[in-house]
Amino acid sequence: MKLTVLTLFPEILRGFFESSIMAKAVAKGILEYELVDIRDYATDKHRKCDDEVFGGGAGMLMLPAPLGRALEAVGAREARTVFVTPSGRLLNQAYAKDLSKETHLVLVCGRYEGVDQRIIDEYVDDEVSIGDYVLSSGEVAALVLVDAVYRLVPGVISGESLEEESFSGPGLLEYPQYTRPAIYGTMKVPEVLTSGHHANIARWRLKAQLKKTLAYRPELLATAELPEEARRLLKEIATEGGSDEPYTEDPGAAD
Ligand code: ADE
């Protein structure tokens, strides 16, 4: 996959592309990226990229001409082109998966009050928001989108890691995890996890997922693909009543 990001602040993004898993994927040749400074496509001596909004209103808009030239230069018409904006469709895992199948993804980062609508009409396939809040920087939103997408490209991270996490699998939040030491200060790892009893561990994890989902995202339970065992565990949770720490208790004690 090739990722192209059009921005007025390429330096905000560069560190991400040059670090960690992304850097490895690039070195392996699985991913290719280009960071394009929209200002390089301005033609006046001040490299102006914004102007006032026709009809009045606060703030400035990104000018269509520099952005249009940048989009033409990167081949946006042949690519899947996404504009990150708080007024777009909400990003979710299914949409990230869909984008991960593209051969060329072009992201446009907005600044100021956004971009001239004619650019959206002419080049943009999707307008995407990363959540119901407003950031000052489209670059941060673009990084969230890039991160959600590139890790789903085959070969970037192991299929096993992907299968186990929240939002893949049955649609529940992930269970809590622990590593060494088994006792940290006064806090012990739930005994079941060090028991080596795989069925008990699996049941504990599923129950912990259900509790966490009930506590933080109860609406997900309506659409989650729950195994039969989960229905039984939900009843068990209901009879146990609420807990202040819904997902960190040691159910070994309850068994
Ligand atoms: N730019 C500013 N806020 C944003 C958001 N929530 N999603 C996408 N782009 C943005």
Short mmCIF file of C-alpha atoms and ligand atoms in Angstrom, two decimals:
data_model
loop_
_atom_site.label_atom_id
_atom_site.label_comp_id
_atom_site.label_asym_id
_atom_site.label_seq_id
_atom_site.Cartn_x
_atom_site.Cartn_y
_atom_site.Cartn_z
CA MET A 1 0.00 0.00 0.00
CA LYS A 2 1.09 3.53 -0.69
CA LEU A 3 0.04 6.23 1.80
CA THR A 4 0.17 9.84 0.72
CA VAL A 5 -0.59 12.59 3.23
CA LEU A 6 -1.17 16.17 2.12
CA THR A 7 -0.54 18.63 4.91
CA LEU A 8 0.66 22.11 5.79
CA PHE A 9 2.74 20.58 8.60
CA PRO A 10 4.59 17.48 7.39
CA GLU A 11 6.91 17.61 10.40
CA ILE A 12 4.01 16.68 12.71
CA LEU A 13 3.65 13.38 10.82
CA ARG A 14 7.25 12.50 9.99
CA GLY A 15 8.16 11.02 13.38
CA PHE A 16 5.31 8.53 13.17
CA PHE A 17 6.33 7.28 9.74
CA GLU A 18 9.97 6.97 10.77
CA SER A 19 9.36 5.03 13.99
CA SER A 20 8.47 1.63 15.31
CA ILE A 21 6.15 -0.73 13.41
CA MET A 22 5.54 1.75 10.59
CA ALA A 23 9.29 2.13 9.96
CA LYS A 24 9.64 -1.68 9.86
CA ALA A 25 6.75 -2.06 7.41
CA VAL A 26 8.34 0.58 5.17
CA ALA A 27 11.76 -1.12 5.40
CA LYS A 28 10.13 -4.46 4.48
CA GLY A 29 8.55 -2.84 1.43
CA ILE A 30 4.99 -3.59 2.58
CA LEU A 31 4.22 0.12 2.82
CA GLU A 32 5.39 3.17 0.99
CA TYR A 33 4.60 6.72 2.08
CA GLU A 34 4.97 10.31 0.96
CA LEU A 35 4.37 13.44 3.00
CA VAL A 36 3.42 16.32 0.76
CA ASP A 37 3.69 19.93 1.90
CA ILE A 38 0.70 21.71 0.36
CA ARG A 39 2.62 24.98 0.63
CA ASP A 40 5.02 23.70 -2.04
CA TYR A 41 2.10 24.07 -4.46
CA ALA A 42 1.39 27.73 -3.62
CA THR A 43 2.59 30.10 -6.30
CA ASP A 44 2.89 33.49 -4.58
CA LYS A 45 5.95 34.63 -2.71
CA HIS A 46 4.27 34.28 0.71
CA ARG A 47 3.20 30.72 -0.17
CA LYS A 48 -0.35 31.63 0.88
CA CYS A 49 -2.68 28.66 1.43
CA ASP A 50 -5.73 30.15 3.17
CA ASP A 51 -8.27 32.94 2.81
CA GLU A 52 -11.52 34.30 4.27
CA VAL A 53 -14.84 32.48 3.90
CA PHE A 54 -17.29 33.84 1.28
CA GLY A 55 -20.53 34.89 2.96
CA GLY A 56 -18.74 35.71 6.21
CA GLY A 57 -17.94 33.71 9.30
CA ALA A 58 -15.04 33.17 11.62
CA GLY A 59 -11.75 31.66 10.58
CA MET A 60 -10.00 30.95 7.32
CA LEU A 61 -10.41 28.25 4.67
CA MET A 62 -7.70 26.40 2.78
CA LEU A 63 -7.45 27.78 -0.75
CA PRO A 64 -8.53 25.40 -3.52
CA ALA A 65 -5.68 26.10 -5.96
CA PRO A 66 -2.58 24.94 -4.01
CA LEU A 67 -4.43 21.92 -2.63
CA GLY A 68 -5.84 21.06 -6.08
CA ARG A 69 -2.38 21.18 -7.64
CA ALA A 70 -1.01 18.99 -4.86
CA LEU A 71 -3.83 16.46 -5.34
CA GLU A 72 -3.21 16.34 -9.10
CA ALA A 73 0.53 15.87 -8.53
CA VAL A 74 0.03 12.84 -6.24
CA GLY A 75 -2.54 11.14 -8.50
CA ALA A 76 -5.50 11.61 -6.16
CA ARG A 77 -8.02 10.94 -8.94
CA GLU A 78 -6.78 7.36 -9.32
CA ALA A 79 -6.42 6.79 -5.55
CA ARG A 80 -8.92 6.53 -2.67
CA THR A 81 -8.87 10.07 -1.32
CA VAL A 82 -10.01 10.79 2.22
CA PHE A 83 -10.42 14.18 3.88
CA VAL A 84 -10.16 14.08 7.67
CA THR A 85 -12.70 16.45 9.19
CA PRO A 86 -14.98 16.55 12.24
CA SER A 87 -17.94 16.71 9.85
CA GLY A 88 -17.28 13.36 8.18
CA ARG A 89 -18.47 9.79 8.75
CA LEU A 90 -17.23 8.25 11.99
CA LEU A 91 -14.11 6.10 11.79
CA ASN A 92 -14.57 2.51 12.93
CA GLN A 93 -12.74 -0.79 12.57
CA ALA A 94 -14.78 -1.98 9.57
CA TYR A 95 -14.01 1.21 7.67
CA ALA A 96 -10.30 0.97 8.60
CA LYS A 97 -10.32 -2.61 7.27
CA ASP A 98 -11.91 -1.42 4.04
CA LEU A 99 -9.25 1.28 3.55
CA SER A 100 -6.46 -1.22 4.32
CA LYS A 101 -7.30 -3.00 1.03
CA GLU A 102 -6.50 0.04 -1.12
CA THR A 103 -3.29 0.18 -3.14
CA HIS A 104 -3.05 3.96 -2.85
CA LEU A 105 -4.63 5.97 -0.06
CA VAL A 106 -4.43 9.77 -0.13
CA LEU A 107 -5.24 11.68 3.06
CA VAL A 108 -5.91 15.40 3.16
CA CYS A 109 -5.33 17.14 6.49
CA GLY A 110 -7.50 20.19 7.09
CA ARG A 111 -6.43 23.28 9.00
CA TYR A 112 -8.27 26.45 9.85
CA GLU A 113 -12.02 26.09 9.21
CA GLY A 114 -11.53 23.41 6.56
CA VAL A 115 -11.13 23.35 2.79
CA ASP A 116 -13.02 24.89 -0.11
CA GLN A 117 -15.99 22.63 -0.95
CA ARG A 118 -14.99 22.45 -4.63
CA ILE A 119 -11.90 20.45 -3.65
CA ILE A 120 -14.09 17.98 -1.79
CA ASP A 121 -16.50 17.72 -4.73
CA GLU A 122 -13.71 17.18 -7.23
CA TYR A 123 -11.23 14.89 -5.44
CA VAL A 124 -12.52 13.49 -2.15
CA ASP A 125 -14.11 10.02 -1.94
CA ASP A 126 -14.84 10.05 1.80
CA GLU A 127 -14.88 12.63 4.59
CA VAL A 128 -13.93 10.97 7.86
CA SER A 129 -14.07 12.05 11.50
CA ILE A 130 -12.13 10.23 14.21
CA GLY A 131 -14.68 11.13 16.91
CA ASP A 132 -17.22 13.62 18.15
CA TYR A 133 -14.79 16.28 19.27
CA VAL A 134 -12.85 18.98 17.47
CA LEU A 135 -9.07 18.97 17.19
CA SER A 136 -7.05 21.98 16.14
CA SER A 137 -5.03 19.83 13.81
CA GLY A 138 -6.18 17.55 11.02
CA GLU A 139 -2.69 16.01 11.18
CA VAL A 140 -3.44 14.36 14.52
CA ALA A 141 -6.69 12.95 13.13
CA ALA A 142 -4.88 11.73 9.99
CA LEU A 143 -2.34 9.93 12.17
CA VAL A 144 -5.14 8.15 14.01
CA LEU A 145 -6.61 7.05 10.70
CA VAL A 146 -3.22 5.97 9.33
CA ASP A 147 -2.51 3.95 12.46
CA ALA A 148 -5.90 2.23 12.40
CA VAL A 149 -5.43 1.34 8.71
CA TYR A 150 -1.78 0.44 8.08
CA ARG A 151 -1.59 -2.18 10.84
CA LEU A 152 -4.37 -4.12 9.04
CA VAL A 153 -2.34 -4.36 5.83
CA PRO A 154 -1.26 -8.02 5.54
CA GLY A 155 2.27 -8.60 6.85
CA VAL A 156 2.48 -5.48 9.04
CA ILE A 157 1.59 -7.25 12.29
CA SER A 158 0.73 -10.87 13.05
CA GLY A 159 -2.76 -12.12 12.23
CA GLU A 160 -2.95 -13.63 15.70
CA SER A 161 -2.52 -10.25 17.41
CA LEU A 162 -5.23 -8.81 15.19
CA GLU A 163 -7.70 -11.59 15.88
CA GLU A 164 -7.47 -11.25 19.66
CA GLU A 165 -8.06 -7.54 20.01
CA SER A 166 -11.16 -5.50 20.67
CA PHE A 167 -13.37 -4.79 17.68
CA SER A 168 -12.31 -7.88 15.84
CA GLY A 169 -13.58 -11.17 17.30
CA PRO A 170 -17.05 -11.13 18.84
CA GLY A 171 -17.24 -7.34 19.22
CA LEU A 172 -16.44 -7.04 22.93
CA LEU A 173 -13.79 -4.91 24.62
CA GLU A 174 -10.54 -6.68 25.36
CA TYR A 175 -9.91 -8.51 28.67
CA PRO A 176 -7.25 -7.20 31.08
CA GLN A 177 -3.77 -8.64 30.75
CA TYR A 178 -0.87 -9.07 33.18
CA THR A 179 2.84 -9.82 32.98
CA ARG A 180 5.62 -10.45 35.51
CA PRO A 181 5.92 -10.01 38.44
CA ALA A 182 2.94 -12.04 39.68
CA ILE A 183 2.88 -9.78 42.77
CA TYR A 184 3.42 -6.06 42.17
CA GLY A 185 3.40 -4.10 45.41
CA THR A 186 0.28 -5.44 47.12
CA MET A 187 -1.44 -6.35 43.86
CA LYS A 188 -1.65 -9.96 42.72
CA VAL A 189 -2.29 -11.30 39.23
CA PRO A 190 -5.65 -13.18 39.23
CA GLU A 191 -4.75 -16.72 40.23
CA VAL A 192 -6.62 -18.36 37.38
CA LEU A 193 -4.18 -16.80 34.89
CA THR A 194 -1.20 -18.56 36.45
CA SER A 195 -3.08 -21.87 36.90
CA GLY A 196 -2.32 -23.24 33.43
CA HIS A 197 -6.00 -24.33 33.19
CA HIS A 198 -6.86 -23.20 29.67
CA ALA A 199 -10.64 -23.62 29.86
CA ASN A 200 -10.82 -21.64 33.11
CA ILE A 201 -8.58 -18.95 31.67
CA ALA A 202 -10.77 -18.68 28.56
CA ARG A 203 -13.91 -18.44 30.70
CA TRP A 204 -12.31 -15.81 32.97
CA ARG A 205 -11.28 -13.78 29.97
CA LEU A 206 -14.70 -13.92 28.36
CA LYS A 207 -16.36 -12.92 31.63
CA ALA A 208 -13.87 -10.05 32.07
CA GLN A 209 -14.64 -8.90 28.52
CA LEU A 210 -18.35 -8.95 29.25
CA LYS A 211 -17.90 -6.99 32.48
CA LYS A 212 -15.70 -4.41 30.84
CA THR A 213 -18.07 -4.03 27.92
CA LEU A 214 -21.04 -3.69 30.29
CA ALA A 215 -19.18 -1.00 32.23
CA TYR A 216 -17.84 1.08 29.36
CA ARG A 217 -19.70 0.24 26.15
CA PRO A 218 -22.96 -1.55 26.99
CA GLU A 219 -24.41 -0.70 23.56
CA LEU A 220 -21.87 -3.08 21.95
CA LEU A 221 -23.58 -6.06 23.59
CA ALA A 222 -26.61 -5.60 21.36
CA THR A 223 -24.59 -6.36 18.22
CA ALA A 224 -21.80 -8.58 19.62
CA GLU A 225 -21.70 -12.14 18.30
CA LEU A 226 -21.82 -13.84 21.66
CA PRO A 227 -21.06 -17.51 22.19
CA GLU A 228 -23.59 -19.51 24.27
CA GLU A 229 -21.19 -19.40 27.22
CA ALA A 230 -21.39 -15.59 27.18
CA ARG A 231 -25.16 -15.61 27.77
CA ARG A 232 -24.67 -17.80 30.81
CA LEU A 233 -21.86 -15.55 32.08
CA LEU A 234 -24.02 -12.44 31.60
CA LYS A 235 -26.67 -13.98 33.87
CA GLU A 236 -23.94 -14.81 36.38
CA ILE A 237 -22.70 -11.20 36.26
CA ALA A 238 -26.26 -9.90 36.76
CA THR A 239 -26.78 -12.03 39.87
CA GLU A 240 -23.43 -10.94 41.28
CA GLY A 241 -24.56 -7.30 41.07
CA GLY A 242 -22.44 -4.29 40.15
CA SER A 243 -18.82 -3.91 41.06
CA ASP A 244 -16.64 -0.82 41.44
CA GLU A 245 -13.88 -2.64 39.64
CA PRO A 246 -15.82 -4.44 36.94
CA TYR A 247 -12.94 -6.19 35.23
CA THR A 248 -10.08 -6.60 37.68
CA GLU A 249 -11.55 -8.94 40.25
CA ASP A 250 -10.22 -12.48 40.60
CA PRO A 251 -13.11 -14.75 39.64
CA GLY A 252 -11.11 -17.70 40.94
CA ALA A 253 -12.50 -16.67 44.33
CA ALA A 254 -16.10 -16.82 43.01
CA ASP A 255 -15.73 -20.29 41.44
N1 ADE B 1 -10.06 17.68 12.51
C1 ADE B 1 -10.40 18.29 13.64
N2 ADE B 1 -11.12 17.49 14.43
C2 ADE B 1 -11.26 16.31 13.77
C3 ADE B 1 -11.93 15.09 14.04
N3 ADE B 1 -12.61 14.89 15.16
N4 ADE B 1 -11.85 14.12 13.12
C4 ADE B 1 -11.18 14.32 11.98
N5 ADE B 1 -10.55 15.43 11.66
C5 ADE B 1 -10.57 16.45 12.54
#
